[in-house]
């Protein structure tokens, strides 16, 4: 039997134990807790130990094991695993390949892809397409980053924002046509390449960001793609029970919600404690919201992100 759409069975997330506060950063670069709090809403972030080997594979495997347990799915039932990351431990083999073997999957279709902060949403779109087409039955989507290894720790414009973490979701076909991934929207614009990037082969390879430029585009583009996804499934902003935007900066999060006229009580924001974990930010926020009982049977959840590329995406999910 074919499926109309995929559903999210579970989400799980893992962050390093090690916490870096704004006060710690005050000792590293010319900044202040006050500036970071006011401009970004971030108070602390989790950072992998410098000496740790293969942190993305390690944290990612933990997140996948937890997500599979929550879903009641055995590792050998997973036929597909995709990982959205811009900070892999290796160019190859892919993070997805390594995680799959580490958690005990049986030779799944597995690969990484690059869509920066939109990584989790792009992964949901892949999973949905694979399940609807019949290519896959059980898909694990991983969004994970070890950005602490890609930032210039002397650049106060980026090192105060970016952080480490991993999230994973398990998806299967939805028996109920009204539940699961109801609609998605995604597009990219390579003409904005220079506002946010990470080179591969320069002498120094660290994240470069024109913060103000990214900020300006992020608000309208995330709001617009969310509206498009809602239109595609015949819903309106009023139908949304919970809004989980990419956790980039609290000013962006609040401005997107305000642009969409989504009330604060429907907004998920945890950037204060985790910083900007790029492709991991949505599953980390979703995991917390689910554990807190903010996602229930029947909840309509809207997700949206914007990342380097630029990549833009959104998804409307009914649980
Ligand atoms: O994850 C997806 C992609 N990323 C984003 O969505 C991030 C988008 N951008 C942002 O979040 C913000 O642009 C930042 C938080 C990165 C920067 O905030 P801003 O309000 O846009 O500040 P700015 O870059 O315009 O800088 C304002 C001033 C500058 O000083 P002058 O030129 O006015 O004297 C900066 O040099 O603040 C200075 N500044 C800092 N001061 C203290 C920049 N970074 C810092 C800092 N501490 N960490």
Coordinates of C-alpha atoms and ligand atoms in Angstrom, one line a residue:
X1 CA 0.0 0.0 0.0
X2 CA 1.3 3.4 -0.9
X3 CA 1.4 6.3 1.6
X4 CA 0.2 9.9 1.1
X5 CA 2.8 11.2 3.5
X6 CA 5.3 10.3 6.2
X7 CA 4.8 10.9 9.9
X8 CA 7.4 11.7 12.6
X9 CA 7.4 8.8 15.1
X10 CA 9.9 10.3 17.4
X11 CA 12.6 13.0 17.9
X12 CA 15.6 12.9 20.1
X13 CA 18.6 15.2 20.7
X14 CA 22.0 15.2 22.3
X15 CA 24.3 18.1 23.2
X16 CA 27.8 18.0 24.7
X17 CA 27.9 18.3 28.5
X18 CA 30.4 21.1 28.3
X19 CA 28.7 24.5 28.6
X20 CA 30.3 27.8 27.4
X21 CA 28.6 30.9 28.9
X22 CA 28.7 34.5 27.8
X23 CA 31.0 35.2 30.7
X24 CA 33.4 32.6 29.5
X25 CA 33.4 34.3 26.1
X26 CA 34.1 37.6 27.7
X27 CA 37.5 36.2 28.5
X28 CA 38.1 35.0 24.9
X29 CA 37.0 37.9 22.7
X30 CA 36.1 41.6 23.0
X31 CA 32.4 41.1 24.0
X32 CA 30.0 41.2 26.9
X33 CA 27.2 39.1 28.4
X34 CA 25.1 42.2 28.0
X35 CA 25.8 42.6 24.2
X36 CA 25.3 38.9 23.4
X37 CA 22.1 38.7 25.5
X38 CA 20.6 41.9 24.0
X39 CA 21.6 41.2 20.3
X40 CA 21.0 37.4 20.2
X41 CA 19.2 36.2 23.3
X42 CA 21.9 33.6 23.9
X43 CA 23.2 33.1 27.4
X44 CA 25.1 29.8 27.0
X45 CA 25.8 27.1 24.4
X46 CA 27.1 23.5 24.5
X47 CA 30.6 22.8 23.0
X48 CA 32.3 19.5 22.3
X49 CA 35.6 18.9 24.1
X50 CA 38.5 20.0 21.8
X51 CA 40.3 16.7 22.1
X52 CA 37.2 14.5 21.4
X53 CA 37.5 12.3 18.3
X54 CA 34.5 12.1 15.9
X55 CA 32.1 14.1 18.0
X56 CA 29.4 14.3 15.4
X57 CA 29.4 10.6 14.9
X58 CA 29.4 10.0 18.7
X59 CA 26.6 12.5 19.6
X60 CA 24.7 11.6 16.4
X61 CA 24.7 7.9 17.2
X62 CA 23.4 8.6 20.8
X63 CA 20.6 10.7 19.3
X64 CA 19.7 8.1 16.8
X65 CA 19.7 5.3 19.4
X66 CA 17.4 7.4 21.7
X67 CA 15.1 8.3 18.8
X68 CA 14.7 4.6 17.7
X69 CA 14.0 3.6 21.3
X70 CA 11.3 6.2 21.6
X71 CA 9.8 5.1 18.3
X72 CA 10.0 1.4 19.2
X73 CA 11.8 0.8 16.0
X74 CA 14.8 -1.6 15.9
X75 CA 18.0 -0.4 14.2
X76 CA 17.7 -3.2 11.5
X77 CA 14.3 -1.9 10.5
X78 CA 15.9 1.4 9.3
X79 CA 16.4 1.2 5.6
X80 CA 17.4 4.9 5.1
X81 CA 19.5 7.3 7.1
X82 CA 20.3 10.9 5.9
X83 CA 22.3 13.5 7.7
X84 CA 22.2 17.2 7.1
X85 CA 25.5 18.8 8.3
X86 CA 28.0 21.4 7.4
X87 CA 30.5 20.3 10.1
X88 CA 31.1 16.6 9.5
X89 CA 33.9 14.7 11.2
X90 CA 35.0 13.5 7.7
X91 CA 34.3 14.7 4.1
X92 CA 33.9 11.0 3.6
X93 CA 32.8 8.4 4.6
X94 CA 29.5 10.2 5.3
X95 CA 28.3 10.8 8.9
X96 CA 25.2 8.8 8.0
X97 CA 27.2 5.8 7.0
X98 CA 29.2 5.8 10.2
X99 CA 26.2 6.4 12.4
X100 CA 24.2 3.7 10.7
X101 CA 26.9 1.1 11.4
X102 CA 27.5 2.3 14.9
X103 CA 23.9 2.0 15.9
X104 CA 23.4 -1.4 14.2
X105 CA 21.5 -0.6 11.1
X106 CA 21.7 -3.3 8.4
X107 CA 23.3 -1.8 5.3
X108 CA 20.8 1.1 4.8
X109 CA 20.7 3.6 2.0
X110 CA 22.7 6.4 3.8
X111 CA 24.3 9.7 2.9
X112 CA 25.0 13.3 4.0
X113 CA 23.8 16.5 2.3
X114 CA 24.6 20.1 2.7
X115 CA 21.9 22.7 3.3
X116 CA 23.3 24.4 6.4
X117 CA 20.6 25.6 8.9
X118 CA 17.8 24.2 6.8
X119 CA 19.3 20.7 7.1
X120 CA 16.5 19.2 9.3
X121 CA 13.7 20.5 7.1
X122 CA 15.4 19.4 3.9
X123 CA 15.9 16.0 5.6
X124 CA 12.1 15.8 6.4
X125 CA 11.4 16.6 2.7
X126 CA 13.8 13.8 1.6
X127 CA 12.3 11.3 4.1
X128 CA 8.8 12.2 3.0
X129 CA 9.6 11.8 -0.7
X130 CA 11.4 8.5 -0.1
X131 CA 8.5 7.1 1.9
X132 CA 5.8 8.3 -0.5
X133 CA 7.7 7.0 -3.6
X134 CA 8.1 3.6 -1.9
X135 CA 11.9 3.9 -2.0
X136 CA 12.0 3.7 1.9
X137 CA 9.9 2.4 4.7
X138 CA 11.7 3.7 7.8
X139 CA 13.9 6.8 7.5
X140 CA 16.1 8.4 10.1
X141 CA 16.8 12.1 9.6
X142 CA 19.8 13.5 11.5
X143 CA 20.6 17.2 11.8
X144 CA 23.9 17.7 13.6
X145 CA 26.7 20.1 13.9
X146 CA 30.0 20.6 15.6
X147 CA 30.3 24.3 14.7
X148 CA 32.8 24.9 17.5
X149 CA 35.4 23.3 15.1
X150 CA 34.4 25.6 12.2
X151 CA 34.3 29.1 13.8
X152 CA 37.1 31.5 14.1
X153 CA 37.4 31.9 17.9
X154 CA 38.8 35.4 17.3
X155 CA 35.7 36.6 15.3
X156 CA 33.2 37.9 17.9
X157 CA 30.6 38.2 15.2
X158 CA 30.3 34.4 14.8
X159 CA 31.9 32.6 17.7
X160 CA 29.3 34.0 20.2
X161 CA 26.4 32.5 18.1
X162 CA 27.3 29.1 16.8
X163 CA 27.3 25.9 18.9
X164 CA 27.2 22.1 18.9
X165 CA 24.4 19.6 19.1
X166 CA 22.6 16.8 17.2
X167 CA 18.9 15.9 16.7
X168 CA 17.4 12.8 15.0
X169 CA 13.9 11.9 13.9
X170 CA 12.4 8.6 12.9
X171 CA 9.8 8.6 10.1
X172 CA 7.5 6.0 8.6
X173 CA 4.4 6.1 6.3
X174 CA 1.3 7.6 7.9
X175 CA -1.8 5.4 7.9
X176 CA -3.9 8.4 8.6
X177 CA -4.1 10.8 5.6
X178 CA -4.7 13.8 8.0
X179 CA -1.5 13.1 10.1
X180 CA 2.1 13.5 9.3
X181 CA 4.0 15.9 7.0
X182 CA 1.0 17.8 5.5
X183 CA 3.0 20.2 3.3
X184 CA 6.6 21.4 2.7
X185 CA 8.2 24.2 0.8
X186 CA 11.9 24.7 0.0
X187 CA 14.0 26.8 -2.3
X188 CA 17.5 28.2 -2.6
X189 CA 19.2 31.3 -3.9
X190 CA 22.9 31.0 -4.7
X191 CA 23.2 34.7 -5.4
X192 CA 23.5 35.1 -1.6
X193 CA 26.5 32.8 -1.4
X194 CA 28.8 35.5 0.0
X195 CA 26.7 36.4 3.1
X196 CA 27.3 33.1 4.8
X197 CA 29.8 30.4 3.9
X198 CA 32.5 28.0 5.0
X199 CA 35.3 27.4 2.5
X200 CA 36.8 24.0 2.0
X201 CA 40.3 24.6 0.6
X202 CA 41.5 28.0 1.7
X203 CA 44.4 28.5 4.0
X204 CA 42.0 29.2 6.8
X205 CA 38.5 27.6 6.7
X206 CA 36.1 29.1 9.2
X207 CA 32.5 30.3 9.0
X208 CA 32.2 33.8 7.4
X209 CA 28.9 35.6 8.0
X210 CA 27.6 39.1 7.1
X211 CA 25.3 39.0 10.1
X212 CA 23.2 42.0 9.3
X213 CA 22.5 40.8 5.7
X214 CA 21.5 37.3 6.9
X215 CA 19.3 38.8 9.6
X216 CA 17.5 41.0 7.1
X217 CA 16.6 38.2 4.7
X218 CA 15.9 35.6 7.4
X219 CA 12.8 37.2 8.8
X220 CA 10.8 37.8 5.6
X221 CA 11.9 34.6 3.8
X222 CA 11.1 32.3 6.8
X223 CA 7.7 33.9 7.2
X224 CA 7.0 33.7 3.5
X225 CA 7.9 30.0 3.2
X226 CA 5.8 29.2 6.2
X227 CA 2.8 30.9 4.6
X228 CA 3.4 28.9 1.4
X229 CA 3.5 25.6 3.2
X230 CA 0.3 26.5 5.1
X231 CA -1.5 27.4 1.8
X232 CA -0.3 24.1 0.3
X233 CA -2.2 22.1 2.9
X234 CA -5.2 24.5 3.2
X235 CA -4.4 25.7 6.7
X236 CA -3.9 29.1 8.1
X237 CA -1.7 30.6 10.8
X238 CA -4.7 30.2 13.2
X239 CA -4.5 26.4 12.8
X240 CA -0.9 26.3 14.0
X241 CA -0.6 25.0 17.6
X242 CA 3.2 25.3 17.8
X243 CA 5.8 27.2 15.8
X244 CA 9.4 26.0 15.8
X245 CA 11.6 28.2 13.7
X246 CA 15.4 27.7 13.3
X247 CA 17.0 28.9 16.5
X248 CA 19.4 31.5 15.0
X249 CA 18.9 34.5 17.2
X250 CA 16.0 35.4 19.5
X251 CA 15.4 38.7 17.6
X252 CA 14.9 36.7 14.4
X253 CA 12.7 34.1 16.1
X254 CA 10.5 36.8 17.6
X255 CA 10.3 38.8 14.4
X256 CA 9.3 35.9 12.3
X257 CA 6.6 35.0 14.8
X258 CA 5.4 38.6 14.8
X259 CA 5.5 38.8 11.0
X260 CA 3.2 35.7 10.9
X261 CA 1.1 36.9 13.8
X262 CA 1.8 33.8 15.8
X263 CA 1.3 34.5 19.5
X264 CA 4.3 34.1 21.9
X265 CA 2.7 31.1 23.7
X266 CA 2.8 29.1 20.5
X267 CA 6.4 29.9 19.9
X268 CA 9.3 27.5 20.8
X269 CA 12.5 29.4 21.6
X270 CA 15.4 27.8 23.4
X271 CA 18.3 29.7 21.8
X272 CA 19.1 31.2 25.2
X273 CA 20.4 27.8 26.4
X274 CA 21.7 26.2 23.2
X275 CA 22.9 29.0 20.8
X276 CA 22.6 28.5 17.1
X277 CA 23.2 24.8 16.3
X278 CA 22.3 25.1 12.6
X279 CA 20.7 21.9 11.3
X280 CA 20.3 20.6 14.9
X281 CA 18.4 23.5 16.3
X282 CA 14.9 22.5 15.1
X283 CA 15.1 18.9 16.4
X284 CA 16.6 20.0 19.7
X285 CA 13.7 22.5 20.2
X286 CA 11.2 19.9 19.0
X287 CA 12.5 17.3 21.4
X288 CA 12.2 19.7 24.3
X289 CA 8.7 20.9 23.3
X290 CA 7.6 17.2 22.9
X291 CA 9.0 16.3 26.4
X292 CA 7.3 19.3 27.9
X293 CA 3.9 18.1 26.5
X294 CA 3.7 21.0 24.1
X295 CA 3.3 18.6 21.2
X296 CA 0.3 16.3 21.6
X297 CA -1.8 14.0 19.5
X298 CA -3.3 16.2 16.8
X299 CA -1.0 19.2 17.3
X300 CA -0.2 21.2 14.1
X301 CA 3.4 22.2 14.2
X302 CA 5.0 24.6 11.7
X303 CA 8.8 24.5 11.2
X304 CA 10.9 26.9 9.2
X305 CA 14.6 27.6 8.6
X306 CA 17.0 29.7 6.6
X307 CA 20.7 28.9 6.1
X308 CA 23.8 29.4 4.1
X309 CA 23.3 28.9 0.4
X310 CA 21.0 30.5 1.0
X311 CA 18.6 27.7 1.7
X312 CA 15.0 28.2 2.8
X313 CA 12.4 25.7 3.9
X314 CA 9.3 25.0 5.9
X315 CA 7.1 22.1 6.9
X316 CA 3.7 21.7 8.4
X317 CA 3.3 18.6 10.5
X318 CA 0.2 17.2 12.3
X319 CA 1.1 14.8 15.1
Ligands
LIG1 O1 21.8 30.4 11.3 C1 21.4 31.0 10.2 C2 22.3 32.1 9.8 N1 22.6 33.0 10.9 C3 21.8 33.9 11.4 O2 20.6 33.9 11.2 C4 22.4 35.0 12.2 C5 21.9 36.4 11.7 N2 22.6 37.5 12.3 C6 22.6 37.8 13.6 O3 22.1 37.1 14.4 C7 23.2 39.2 14.0 O4 23.5 39.9 12.8 C8 24.5 39.1 14.8 C9 24.1 38.7 16.2 C10 25.5 38.2 14.2 C11 25.1 40.5 15.0 O5 24.1 41.4 15.5 P1 23.9 42.8 14.8 O6 22.9 43.5 15.7 O7 23.5 42.6 13.4 O8 25.3 43.5 15.0 P2 26.3 44.1 13.9 O9 27.0 43.0 13.2 O10 25.6 45.1 13.1 O11 27.3 44.9 14.8 C12 26.9 46.0 15.6 C13 28.1 46.5 16.4 C14 29.4 46.6 15.6 O12 30.1 47.7 16.1 P3 30.1 49.1 15.5 O13 30.6 48.9 14.1 O14 28.6 49.5 15.5 O15 31.0 49.9 16.3 C15 30.1 45.3 15.9 O16 31.5 45.4 15.7 O17 28.4 45.5 17.4 C16 29.7 45.0 17.3 N3 29.8 43.6 17.6 C17 30.0 43.2 18.9 N4 30.1 43.8 20.1 C18 30.3 43.1 21.1 C19 29.7 42.5 16.8 N5 29.8 41.4 17.5 C20 30.0 41.8 18.8 C21 30.1 41.0 20.0 N6 30.3 41.7 21.1 N7 30.1 39.7 20.0

